[in-house]
Amino acid sequence: PESLQGQDLNGDGDLGQDRDGDGKISHWEADNVIHVHDLESGETRNLRDDGYPIAPIMTEDLRVSEHWLVYESGGSWQVHDLLSGATRDLRPAYGEGALLSVRWLVLPVSEISEGGQGQDLNGDGDLGKDWDGDGKISFSEADRVIHVHDLESAETWNPGLTGPDLQSEGPFEVSENWLLCECDGGLHVQDLTSREARNLVPDARGASFAHLEAHWLVYLLPEASAGRDLNGDGDTQDEVLHVHDLESGEGRNLGLAVKGSLFYHVSLVAGNWLVIDVPESLQGQDLNGDGDSKDWVLHVHDLETGQTRNLGMAADVFHWPWPWQIGHVWQNWLVFAALEEAQGEDLNGDGDR
């Protein structure tokens, strides 16, 4: 922050913007200028020292991968090579939500620029949807189509996963050299190195709450979409957990129903472990042996061997010590909080539960 340093670090003639009009620049109003520190050489440098005329004001859109620093400044994305010190400007302006992995910058590109110029990038015959009915497609109404920028070659390309109607308005993820897009009712996967596209992960049409980690794709498949009972409880109303190995092409049904977001109840951890909080009510059985089917019970799946084991413990994912997380994993150890009331026993020997 320029206010704490007491000097203009980006050459714009001020220390920030006096937004509250009190005649002073507070810490929260100050320009925050990006600096880079080399941990090996001990050198710290302001980006303006690397040839960029005015170092950028720091924003939340700051990403680092390997020797690449990517940030948003002046309505476009800047790519800074931490080794060479070179910075390049990615124009035209891109939409929000860029993702960075290894050497890949995945960007949602608007079919309409802020200046009003348009180009159909996804082959659907339009530039977006006229949501307000004024007969025009504004910048905010335009389709945003996924593009990939290769930081090494400086090439930008449109993956074209499904052709028409592919937009990045829906969820998309990038992990290592894989790109995932949830669109057209299915899961579209692209190998960014070979540019090979898989239009649909097998049996994934209608899948929801997908998550990509390394080469593992985890998703929930509604039984209604599959047209069959996937977890053996006698109905077709559940969403059942599946895993797909993008390298081998193997897909497997774990036979476990999960309700709600994968973010809360499924965690890909420590490389090869999948930790799952399974609701007994959806699975149709007592999973922790307490005589009821009201609990959420921890399971662990080994992604390499394909083996799943029930820990028989009712976990509390909504409270201490890790709110909204299943637990904490270090190497091959899982630490979690168990609920005595849900488990039906006194776990700490204090005479209550």
Tab-separated table of N, CA, C and O in Angstrom, residues 161-275:
chain	number	residue	atom	x	y	z
A	161	LEU	N	-15.646	-26.836	-27.593
A	161	LEU	CA	-15.941	-28.154	-27.041
A	161	LEU	C	-17.187	-28.788	-27.646
A	161	LEU	O	-17.202	-29.973	-27.945
A	162	THR	N	-18.256	-27.993	-27.789
A	162	THR	CA	-19.488	-28.541	-28.348
A	162	THR	C	-19.987	-27.753	-29.553
A	162	THR	O	-21.012	-28.101	-30.110
A	163	GLY	N	-19.290	-26.703	-29.928
A	163	GLY	CA	-19.759	-25.876	-31.025
A	163	GLY	C	-20.851	-24.924	-30.557
A	163	GLY	O	-20.626	-24.091	-29.690
A	164	PRO	N	-22.081	-25.046	-31.082
A	164	PRO	CA	-23.151	-24.110	-30.743
A	164	PRO	C	-23.466	-24.086	-29.262
A	164	PRO	O	-23.421	-25.106	-28.567
A	165	ASP	N	-23.750	-22.895	-28.778
A	165	ASP	CA	-24.273	-22.666	-27.433
A	165	ASP	C	-23.280	-22.925	-26.311
A	165	ASP	O	-23.659	-22.932	-25.147
A	166	LEU	N	-22.010	-23.152	-26.645
A	166	LEU	CA	-21.022	-23.294	-25.574
A	166	LEU	C	-20.711	-21.919	-25.017
A	166	LEU	O	-20.192	-21.057	-25.703
A	167	GLN	N	-21.058	-21.699	-23.769
A	167	GLN	CA	-20.805	-20.434	-23.116
A	167	GLN	C	-20.168	-20.710	-21.766
A	167	GLN	O	-20.359	-21.752	-21.173
A	168	SER	N	-19.420	-19.746	-21.302
A	168	SER	CA	-18.790	-19.900	-20.000
A	168	SER	C	-19.645	-19.291	-18.899
A	168	SER	O	-19.171	-19.013	-17.818
A	169	GLU	N	-20.918	-19.050	-19.202
A	169	GLU	CA	-21.818	-18.557	-18.156
A	169	GLU	C	-22.051	-19.643	-17.112
A	169	GLU	O	-22.310	-19.370	-15.961
A	170	GLY	N	-21.986	-20.910	-17.541
A	170	GLY	CA	-22.112	-22.016	-16.611
A	170	GLY	C	-20.767	-22.313	-15.987
A	170	GLY	O	-19.745	-21.734	-16.339
A	171	PRO	N	-20.738	-23.245	-15.042
A	171	PRO	CA	-19.487	-23.541	-14.344
A	171	PRO	C	-18.424	-24.115	-15.274
A	171	PRO	O	-18.722	-24.903	-16.164
A	172	PHE	N	-17.200	-23.696	-15.065
A	172	PHE	CA	-16.083	-24.321	-15.743
A	172	PHE	C	-14.893	-24.310	-14.801
A	172	PHE	O	-14.768	-23.455	-13.940
A	173	GLU	N	-14.020	-25.319	-14.966
A	173	GLU	CA	-12.860	-25.461	-14.103
A	173	GLU	C	-11.663	-25.848	-14.946
A	173	GLU	O	-11.798	-26.410	-16.029
A	174	VAL	N	-10.480	-25.561	-14.414
A	174	VAL	CA	-9.254	-26.011	-15.044
A	174	VAL	C	-8.344	-26.553	-13.947
A	174	VAL	O	-8.241	-25.977	-12.864
A	175	SER	N	-7.745	-27.716	-14.200
A	175	SER	CA	-6.838	-28.335	-13.248
A	175	SER	C	-5.721	-29.017	-14.021
A	175	SER	O	-5.991	-29.850	-14.890
A	176	GLU	N	-4.489	-28.616	-13.705
A	176	GLU	CA	-3.334	-29.102	-14.446
A	176	GLU	C	-3.575	-28.867	-15.934
A	176	GLU	O	-3.742	-27.734	-16.353
A	177	ASN	N	-3.646	-29.916	-16.747
A	177	ASN	CA	-3.805	-29.733	-18.198
A	177	ASN	C	-5.202	-30.082	-18.688
A	177	ASN	O	-5.380	-30.385	-19.875
A	178	TRP	N	-6.188	-30.017	-17.793
A	178	TRP	CA	-7.556	-30.398	-18.147
A	178	TRP	C	-8.511	-29.236	-17.951
A	178	TRP	O	-8.417	-28.487	-16.983
A	179	LEU	N	-9.447	-29.110	-18.882
A	179	LEU	CA	-10.494	-28.102	-18.809
A	179	LEU	C	-11.846	-28.810	-18.752
A	179	LEU	O	-12.116	-29.711	-19.538
A	180	LEU	N	-12.679	-28.390	-17.809
A	180	LEU	CA	-14.027	-28.946	-17.646
A	180	LEU	C	-15.048	-27.840	-17.827
A	180	LEU	O	-14.901	-26.752	-17.285
A	181	CYS	N	-16.096	-28.134	-18.600
A	181	CYS	CA	-17.207	-27.200	-18.752
A	181	CYS	C	-18.518	-27.945	-18.569
A	181	CYS	O	-18.758	-28.961	-19.235
A	182	GLU	N	-19.363	-27.450	-17.681
A	182	GLU	CA	-20.712	-27.991	-17.516
A	182	GLU	C	-21.644	-27.211	-18.423
A	182	GLU	O	-21.992	-26.070	-18.133
A	183	CYS	N	-22.041	-27.808	-19.524
A	183	CYS	CA	-22.904	-27.110	-20.464
A	183	CYS	C	-23.658	-28.125	-21.313
A	183	CYS	O	-23.256	-29.285	-21.422
A	184	ASP	N	-24.766	-27.674	-21.910
A	184	ASP	CA	-25.611	-28.536	-22.744
A	184	ASP	C	-26.043	-29.803	-22.028
A	184	ASP	O	-26.220	-30.856	-22.634
A	185	GLY	N	-26.177	-29.732	-20.688
A	185	GLY	CA	-26.650	-30.878	-19.934
A	185	GLY	C	-25.623	-31.966	-19.735
A	185	GLY	O	-25.965	-33.070	-19.312
A	186	GLY	N	-24.362	-31.687	-20.042
A	186	GLY	CA	-23.328	-32.703	-19.880
A	186	GLY	C	-22.023	-32.109	-19.400
A	186	GLY	O	-21.926	-30.908	-19.136
A	187	LEU	N	-21.014	-32.951	-19.286
A	187	LEU	CA	-19.699	-32.533	-18.839
A	187	LEU	C	-18.733	-32.619	-20.014
A	187	LEU	O	-18.456	-33.707	-20.510
A	188	HIS	N	-18.231	-31.491	-20.429
A	188	HIS	CA	-17.347	-31.426	-21.584
A	188	HIS	C	-15.915	-31.264	-21.093
A	188	HIS	O	-15.621	-30.375	-20.302
A	189	VAL	N	-15.023	-32.112	-21.569
A	189	VAL	CA	-13.652	-32.144	-21.095
A	189	VAL	C	-12.697	-31.933	-22.253
A	189	VAL	O	-12.878	-32.499	-23.336
A	190	GLN	N	-11.671	-31.108	-22.018
A	190	GLN	CA	-10.660	-30.852	-23.041
A	190	GLN	C	-9.275	-31.089	-22.457
A	190	GLN	O	-8.947	-30.601	-21.373
A	191	ASP	N	-8.452	-31.874	-23.181
A	191	ASP	CA	-7.043	-32.014	-22.853
A	191	ASP	C	-6.333	-30.811	-23.469
A	191	ASP	O	-6.211	-30.706	-24.687
A	192	LEU	N	-5.855	-29.884	-22.635
A	192	LEU	CA	-5.300	-28.640	-23.144
A	192	LEU	C	-3.970	-28.848	-23.853
A	192	LEU	O	-3.584	-28.039	-24.699
A	193	THR	N	-3.257	-29.917	-23.533
A	193	THR	CA	-1.975	-30.178	-24.184
A	193	THR	C	-2.163	-30.674	-25.612
A	193	THR	O	-1.570	-30.158	-26.558
A	194	SER	N	-3.010	-31.676	-25.781
A	194	SER	CA	-3.248	-32.246	-27.115
A	194	SER	C	-4.391	-31.556	-27.847
A	194	SER	O	-4.542	-31.737	-29.057
A	195	ARG	N	-5.203	-30.794	-27.089
A	195	ARG	CA	-6.414	-30.138	-27.606
A	195	ARG	C	-7.488	-31.150	-27.992
A	195	ARG	O	-8.434	-30.817	-28.707
A	196	GLU	N	-7.330	-32.360	-27.536
A	196	GLU	CA	-8.353	-33.380	-27.788
A	196	GLU	C	-9.576	-33.096	-26.929
A	196	GLU	O	-9.469	-32.882	-25.723
A	197	ALA	N	-10.755	-33.085	-27.548
A	197	ALA	CA	-12.003	-32.805	-26.842
A	197	ALA	C	-12.819	-34.068	-26.684
A	197	ALA	O	-12.872	-34.905	-27.599
A	198	ARG	N	-13.415	-34.210	-25.528
A	198	ARG	CA	-14.379	-35.286	-25.298
A	198	ARG	C	-15.722	-34.610	-25.075
A	198	ARG	O	-15.920	-33.929	-24.066
A	199	ASN	N	-16.598	-34.776	-26.028
A	199	ASN	CA	-17.855	-34.034	-25.983
A	199	ASN	C	-18.631	-34.302	-24.710
A	199	ASN	O	-19.216	-33.405	-24.131
A	200	LEU	N	-18.670	-35.553	-24.266
A	200	LEU	CA	-19.378	-35.900	-23.046
A	200	LEU	C	-18.605	-36.983	-22.313
A	200	LEU	O	-18.210	-37.981	-22.906
A	201	VAL	N	-18.403	-36.781	-21.042
A	201	VAL	CA	-17.922	-37.879	-20.217
A	201	VAL	C	-19.022	-38.931	-20.211
A	201	VAL	O	-20.195	-38.601	-20.034
A	202	PRO	N	-18.705	-40.212	-20.436
A	202	PRO	CA	-19.750	-41.240	-20.528
A	202	PRO	C	-20.726	-41.209	-19.361
A	202	PRO	O	-20.336	-41.088	-18.208
A	203	ASP	N	-22.011	-41.297	-19.679
A	203	ASP	CA	-23.091	-41.331	-18.683
A	203	ASP	C	-23.213	-40.060	-17.869
A	203	ASP	O	-23.809	-40.060	-16.799
A	204	ALA	N	-22.655	-38.960	-18.366
A	204	ALA	CA	-22.661	-37.748	-17.552
A	204	ALA	C	-23.707	-36.722	-17.983
A	204	ALA	O	-23.804	-35.670	-17.372
A	205	ARG	N	-24.468	-36.999	-19.030
A	205	ARG	CA	-25.479	-36.016	-19.448
A	205	ARG	C	-26.480	-35.831	-18.317
A	205	ARG	O	-27.025	-36.775	-17.768
A	206	GLY	N	-26.710	-34.577	-17.967
A	206	GLY	CA	-27.586	-34.259	-16.855
A	206	GLY	C	-26.879	-34.266	-15.520
A	206	GLY	O	-27.507	-34.077	-14.486
A	207	ALA	N	-25.573	-34.494	-15.503
A	207	ALA	CA	-24.833	-34.531	-14.241
A	207	ALA	C	-24.777	-33.144	-13.615
A	207	ALA	O	-24.916	-32.126	-14.281
A	208	SER	N	-24.568	-33.115	-12.289
A	208	SER	CA	-24.541	-31.841	-11.580
A	208	SER	C	-23.406	-31.821	-10.573
A	208	SER	O	-22.855	-32.847	-10.209
A	209	PHE	N	-23.078	-30.633	-10.131
A	209	PHE	CA	-22.071	-30.418	-9.087
A	209	PHE	C	-20.761	-31.127	-9.401
A	209	PHE	O	-20.232	-31.882	-8.600
A	210	ALA	N	-20.230	-30.903	-10.603
A	210	ALA	CA	-18.972	-31.536	-10.983
A	210	ALA	C	-17.794	-30.794	-10.377
A	210	ALA	O	-17.838	-29.585	-10.134
A	211	HIS	N	-16.711	-31.544	-10.133
A	211	HIS	CA	-15.482	-30.942	-9.620
A	211	HIS	C	-14.295	-31.647	-10.257
A	211	HIS	O	-14.287	-32.872	-10.404
A	212	LEU	N	-13.294	-30.859	-10.635
A	212	LEU	CA	-12.115	-31.368	-11.310
A	212	LEU	C	-10.895	-31.144	-10.426
A	212	LEU	O	-10.664	-30.041	-9.929
A	213	GLU	N	-10.130	-32.199	-10.204
A	213	GLU	CA	-8.908	-32.106	-9.411
A	213	GLU	C	-7.869	-33.017	-10.054
A	213	GLU	O	-8.053	-34.231	-10.131
A	214	ALA	N	-6.756	-32.389	-10.540
A	214	ALA	CA	-5.752	-33.126	-11.297
A	214	ALA	C	-6.464	-33.824	-12.465
A	214	ALA	O	-7.164	-33.173	-13.224
A	215	HIS	N	-6.321	-35.142	-12.608
A	215	HIS	CA	-6.995	-35.833	-13.720
A	215	HIS	C	-8.242	-36.565	-13.256
A	215	HIS	O	-8.777	-37.408	-13.972
A	216	TRP	N	-8.737	-36.237	-12.063
A	216	TRP	CA	-9.943	-36.877	-11.534
A	216	TRP	C	-11.140	-35.940	-11.668
A	216	TRP	O	-11.108	-34.796	-11.228
A	217	LEU	N	-12.201	-36.442	-12.265
A	217	LEU	CA	-13.458	-35.713	-12.380
A	217	LEU	C	-14.486	-36.385	-11.472
A	217	LEU	O	-14.755	-37.582	-11.602
A	218	VAL	N	-15.032	-35.622	-10.541
A	218	VAL	CA	-16.040	-36.133	-9.611
A	218	VAL	C	-17.352	-35.419	-9.901
A	218	VAL	O	-17.376	-34.187	-10.026
A	219	TYR	N	-18.442	-36.170	-10.020
A	219	TYR	CA	-19.722	-35.535	-10.325
A	219	TYR	C	-20.875	-36.353	-9.764
A	219	TYR	O	-20.739	-37.538	-9.466
A	220	LEU	N	-22.010	-35.684	-9.601
A	220	LEU	CA	-23.249	-36.333	-9.186
A	220	LEU	C	-24.117	-36.573	-10.406
A	220	LEU	O	-24.367	-35.668	-11.195
A	221	LEU	N	-24.575	-37.810	-10.575
A	221	LEU	CA	-25.450	-38.148	-11.691
A	221	LEU	C	-26.852	-38.432	-11.163
A	221	LEU	O	-27.038	-39.367	-10.384
A	222	PRO	N	-27.849	-37.620	-11.548
A	222	PRO	CA	-29.221	-37.882	-11.116
A	222	PRO	C	-29.736	-39.209	-11.678
A	222	PRO	O	-29.586	-39.484	-12.877
A	223	GLU	N	-30.339	-40.007	-10.825
A	223	GLU	CA	-30.902	-41.277	-11.282
A	223	GLU	C	-32.001	-41.047	-12.309
A	223	GLU	O	-32.204	-41.868	-13.212
A	224	ALA	N	-32.712	-39.931	-12.177
A	224	ALA	CA	-33.771	-39.618	-13.142
A	224	ALA	C	-33.194	-39.459	-14.546
A	224	ALA	O	-33.818	-39.849	-15.537
A	225	SER	N	-31.983	-38.875	-14.640
A	225	SER	CA	-31.337	-38.722	-15.952
A	225	SER	C	-30.844	-40.055	-16.478
A	225	SER	O	-30.930	-40.337	-17.673
A	226	ALA	N	-30.306	-40.880	-15.571
A	226	ALA	CA	-29.789	-42.186	-15.981
A	226	ALA	C	-30.908	-43.181	-16.260
A	226	ALA	O	-30.714	-44.162	-16.981
A	227	GLY	N	-32.088	-42.945	-15.665
A	227	GLY	CA	-33.218	-43.836	-15.869
A	227	GLY	C	-33.110	-45.149	-15.127
A	227	GLY	O	-33.728	-46.141	-15.534
A	228	ARG	N	-32.327	-45.161	-14.028
A	228	ARG	CA	-32.193	-46.399	-13.257
A	228	ARG	C	-31.726	-46.081	-11.841
A	228	ARG	O	-31.250	-44.970	-11.562
A	229	ASP	N	-31.862	-47.079	-10.970
A	229	ASP	CA	-31.411	-46.965	-9.583
A	229	ASP	C	-29.896	-47.166	-9.552
A	229	ASP	O	-29.403	-48.240	-9.892
A	230	LEU	N	-29.160	-46.143	-9.100
A	230	LEU	CA	-27.707	-46.212	-9.149
A	230	LEU	C	-27.059	-46.547	-7.810
A	230	LEU	O	-25.864	-46.848	-7.759
A	231	ASN	N	-27.836	-46.481	-6.715
A	231	ASN	CA	-27.239	-46.785	-5.407
A	231	ASN	C	-27.928	-47.941	-4.682
A	231	ASN	O	-27.672	-48.177	-3.502
A	232	GLY	N	-28.825	-48.627	-5.373
A	232	GLY	CA	-29.410	-49.845	-4.835
A	232	GLY	C	-30.392	-49.677	-3.707
A	232	GLY	O	-30.611	-50.618	-2.930
A	233	ASP	N	-31.030	-48.491	-3.610
A	233	ASP	CA	-32.002	-48.288	-2.530
A	233	ASP	C	-33.437	-48.463	-2.996
A	233	ASP	O	-34.377	-48.206	-2.244
A	234	GLY	N	-33.634	-48.859	-4.261
A	234	GLY	CA	-34.966	-49.180	-4.747
A	234	GLY	C	-35.744	-48.037	-5.346
A	234	GLY	O	-36.896	-48.230	-5.739
A	235	ASP	N	-35.141	-46.821	-5.411
A	235	ASP	CA	-35.847	-45.708	-6.066
A	235	ASP	C	-34.934	-45.078	-7.112
A	235	ASP	O	-33.769	-45.465	-7.273
A	236	THR	N	-35.470	-44.094	-7.826
A	236	THR	CA	-34.678	-43.380	-8.841
A	236	THR	C	-34.776	-41.874	-8.608
A	236	THR	O	-34.954	-41.101	-9.541
A	237	GLN	N	-34.648	-41.484	-7.342
A	237	GLN	CA	-34.807	-40.075	-6.981
A	237	GLN	C	-33.518	-39.442	-6.466
A	237	GLN	O	-33.508	-38.279	-6.087
A	238	ASP	N	-32.434	-40.189	-6.439
A	238	ASP	CA	-31.199	-39.696	-5.829
A	238	ASP	C	-30.237	-39.119	-6.871
A	238	ASP	O	-30.398	-39.303	-8.075
A	239	GLU	N	-29.202	-38.441	-6.347
A	239	GLU	CA	-28.050	-38.041	-7.141
A	239	GLU	C	-26.863	-38.828	-6.607
A	239	GLU	O	-26.523	-38.732	-5.418
A	240	VAL	N	-26.225	-39.604	-7.467
A	240	VAL	CA	-25.250	-40.592	-7.020
A	240	VAL	C	-23.851	-40.212	-7.501
A	240	VAL	O	-23.653	-39.793	-8.647
A	241	LEU	N	-22.887	-40.382	-6.606
A	241	LEU	CA	-21.513	-39.959	-6.847
A	241	LEU	C	-20.801	-40.862	-7.851
A	241	LEU	O	-20.835	-42.091	-7.734
A	242	HIS	N	-20.159	-40.233	-8.840
A	242	HIS	CA	-19.366	-40.933	-9.838
A	242	HIS	C	-17.967	-40.314	-9.908
A	242	HIS	O	-17.788	-39.129	-9.609
A	243	VAL	N	-16.998	-41.111	-10.322
A	243	VAL	CA	-15.633	-40.651	-10.518
A	243	VAL	C	-15.182	-41.056	-11.914
A	243	VAL	O	-15.441	-42.184	-12.359
A	244	HIS	N	-14.516	-40.126	-12.621
A	244	HIS	CA	-14.008	-40.423	-13.953
A	244	HIS	C	-12.523	-40.095	-13.995
A	244	HIS	O	-12.109	-38.985	-13.642
A	245	ASP	N	-11.702	-41.071	-14.399
A	245	ASP	CA	-10.267	-40.880	-14.563
A	245	ASP	C	-10.021	-40.373	-15.983
A	245	ASP	O	-10.180	-41.117	-16.956
A	246	LEU	N	-9.629	-39.102	-16.120
A	246	LEU	CA	-9.478	-38.511	-17.446
A	246	LEU	C	-8.286	-39.082	-18.206
A	246	LEU	O	-8.270	-39.048	-19.435
A	247	GLU	N	-7.299	-39.590	-17.503
A	247	GLU	CA	-6.132	-40.149	-18.182
A	247	GLU	C	-6.426	-41.527	-18.769
A	247	GLU	O	-6.089	-41.813	-19.912
A	248	SER	N	-7.067	-42.382	-17.984
A	248	SER	CA	-7.354	-43.736	-18.463
A	248	SER	C	-8.685	-43.833	-19.201
A	248	SER	O	-8.922	-44.771	-19.953
A	249	GLY	N	-9.572	-42.858	-18.961
A	249	GLY	CA	-10.909	-42.912	-19.551
A	249	GLY	C	-11.881	-43.759	-18.766
A	249	GLY	O	-13.044	-43.900	-19.151
A	250	GLU	N	-11.432	-44.307	-17.636
A	250	GLU	CA	-12.293	-45.172	-16.823
A	250	GLU	C	-13.263	-44.340	-15.992
A	250	GLU	O	-12.880	-43.358	-15.358
A	251	GLY	N	-14.528	-44.760	-15.965
A	251	GLY	CA	-15.526	-44.149	-15.103
A	251	GLY	C	-16.071	-45.183	-14.134
A	251	GLY	O	-16.163	-46.362	-14.469
A	252	ARG	N	-16.408	-44.744	-12.929
A	252	ARG	CA	-16.952	-45.694	-11.950
A	252	ARG	C	-18.050	-45.041	-11.124
A	252	ARG	O	-17.988	-43.851	-10.802
A	253	ASN	N	-19.060	-45.828	-10.803
A	253	ASN	CA	-20.149	-45.421	-9.939
A	253	ASN	C	-19.800	-45.858	-8.522
A	253	ASN	O	-19.612	-47.046	-8.261
A	254	LEU	N	-19.750	-44.898	-7.581
A	254	LEU	CA	-19.415	-45.241	-6.204
A	254	LEU	C	-20.618	-45.781	-5.440
A	254	LEU	O	-20.471	-46.272	-4.321
A	255	GLY	N	-21.813	-45.653	-6.028
A	255	GLY	CA	-23.014	-46.185	-5.383
A	255	GLY	C	-23.420	-45.460	-4.130
A	255	GLY	O	-24.133	-46.017	-3.289
A	256	LEU	N	-23.010	-44.198	-3.991
A	256	LEU	CA	-23.320	-43.404	-2.798
A	256	LEU	C	-24.101	-42.162	-3.202
A	256	LEU	O	-23.660	-41.390	-4.060
A	257	ALA	N	-25.268	-41.975	-2.584
A	257	ALA	CA	-26.101	-40.810	-2.869
A	257	ALA	C	-25.665	-39.646	-1.989
A	257	ALA	O	-25.452	-39.804	-0.793
A	258	VAL	N	-25.527	-38.487	-2.587
A	258	VAL	CA	-25.155	-37.274	-1.863
A	258	VAL	C	-26.143	-36.192	-2.245
A	258	VAL	O	-26.503	-36.047	-3.416
A	259	LYS	N	-26.580	-35.420	-1.267
A	259	LYS	CA	-27.560	-34.365	-1.523
A	259	LYS	C	-26.889	-33.017	-1.329
A	259	LYS	O	-26.172	-32.804	-0.354
A	260	GLY	N	-27.141	-32.087	-2.262
A	260	GLY	CA	-26.585	-30.745	-2.128
A	260	GLY	C	-25.243	-30.620	-2.817
A	260	GLY	O	-24.851	-31.450	-3.631
A	261	SER	N	-24.522	-29.567	-2.460
A	261	SER	CA	-23.287	-29.236	-3.146
A	261	SER	C	-22.151	-30.177	-2.774
A	261	SER	O	-21.955	-30.520	-1.619
A	262	LEU	N	-21.368	-30.547	-3.787
A	262	LEU	CA	-20.167	-31.332	-3.530
A	262	LEU	C	-19.181	-30.552	-2.668
A	262	LEU	O	-18.359	-31.127	-1.960
A	263	PHE	N	-19.259	-29.223	-2.735
A	263	PHE	CA	-18.328	-28.388	-1.970
A	263	PHE	C	-18.411	-28.686	-0.484
A	263	PHE	O	-17.418	-28.677	0.228
A	264	TYR	N	-19.614	-28.962	0.015
A	264	TYR	CA	-19.799	-29.206	1.437
A	264	TYR	C	-19.598	-30.670	1.827
A	264	TYR	O	-19.142	-30.964	2.927
A	265	HIS	N	-19.945	-31.597	0.974
A	265	HIS	CA	-20.049	-32.994	1.392
A	265	HIS	C	-19.083	-33.957	0.702
A	265	HIS	O	-19.058	-35.132	1.026
A	266	VAL	N	-18.301	-33.454	-0.252
A	266	VAL	CA	-17.306	-34.294	-0.910
A	266	VAL	C	-16.022	-33.489	-1.036
A	266	VAL	O	-16.041	-32.323	-1.415
A	267	SER	N	-14.901	-34.108	-0.707
A	267	SER	CA	-13.636	-33.398	-0.768
A	267	SER	C	-12.572	-34.292	-1.401
A	267	SER	O	-12.363	-35.426	-0.971
A	268	LEU	N	-11.917	-33.778	-2.461
A	268	LEU	CA	-10.776	-34.453	-3.059
A	268	LEU	C	-9.532	-33.989	-2.327
A	268	LEU	O	-9.185	-32.809	-2.372
A	269	VAL	N	-8.872	-34.890	-1.641
A	269	VAL	CA	-7.791	-34.469	-0.762
A	269	VAL	C	-6.573	-35.368	-0.919
A	269	VAL	O	-6.677	-36.528	-1.314
A	270	ALA	N	-5.416	-34.779	-0.573
A	270	ALA	CA	-4.153	-35.519	-0.486
A	270	ALA	C	-3.873	-36.352	-1.727
A	270	ALA	O	-3.348	-37.451	-1.643
A	271	GLY	N	-4.248	-35.844	-2.883
A	271	GLY	CA	-3.910	-36.500	-4.136
A	271	GLY	C	-4.842	-37.607	-4.560
A	271	GLY	O	-5.506	-37.507	-5.581
A	272	ASN	N	-4.922	-38.684	-3.782
A	272	ASN	CA	-5.673	-39.862	-4.234
A	272	ASN	C	-6.857	-40.214	-3.345
A	272	ASN	O	-7.434	-41.287	-3.509
A	273	TRP	N	-7.207	-39.352	-2.410
A	273	TRP	CA	-8.280	-39.679	-1.476
A	273	TRP	C	-9.517	-38.827	-1.733
A	273	TRP	O	-9.425	-37.627	-1.947
A	274	LEU	N	-10.661	-39.481	-1.689
A	274	LEU	CA	-11.940	-38.796	-1.794
A	274	LEU	C	-12.689	-39.035	-0.485
A	274	LEU	O	-12.966	-40.177	-0.121
A	275	VAL	N	-12.965	-37.958	0.254
A	275	VAL	CA	-13.682	-38.058	1.528
A	275	VAL	C	-15.119	-37.619	1.295
A	275	VAL	O	-15.369	-36.541	0.744
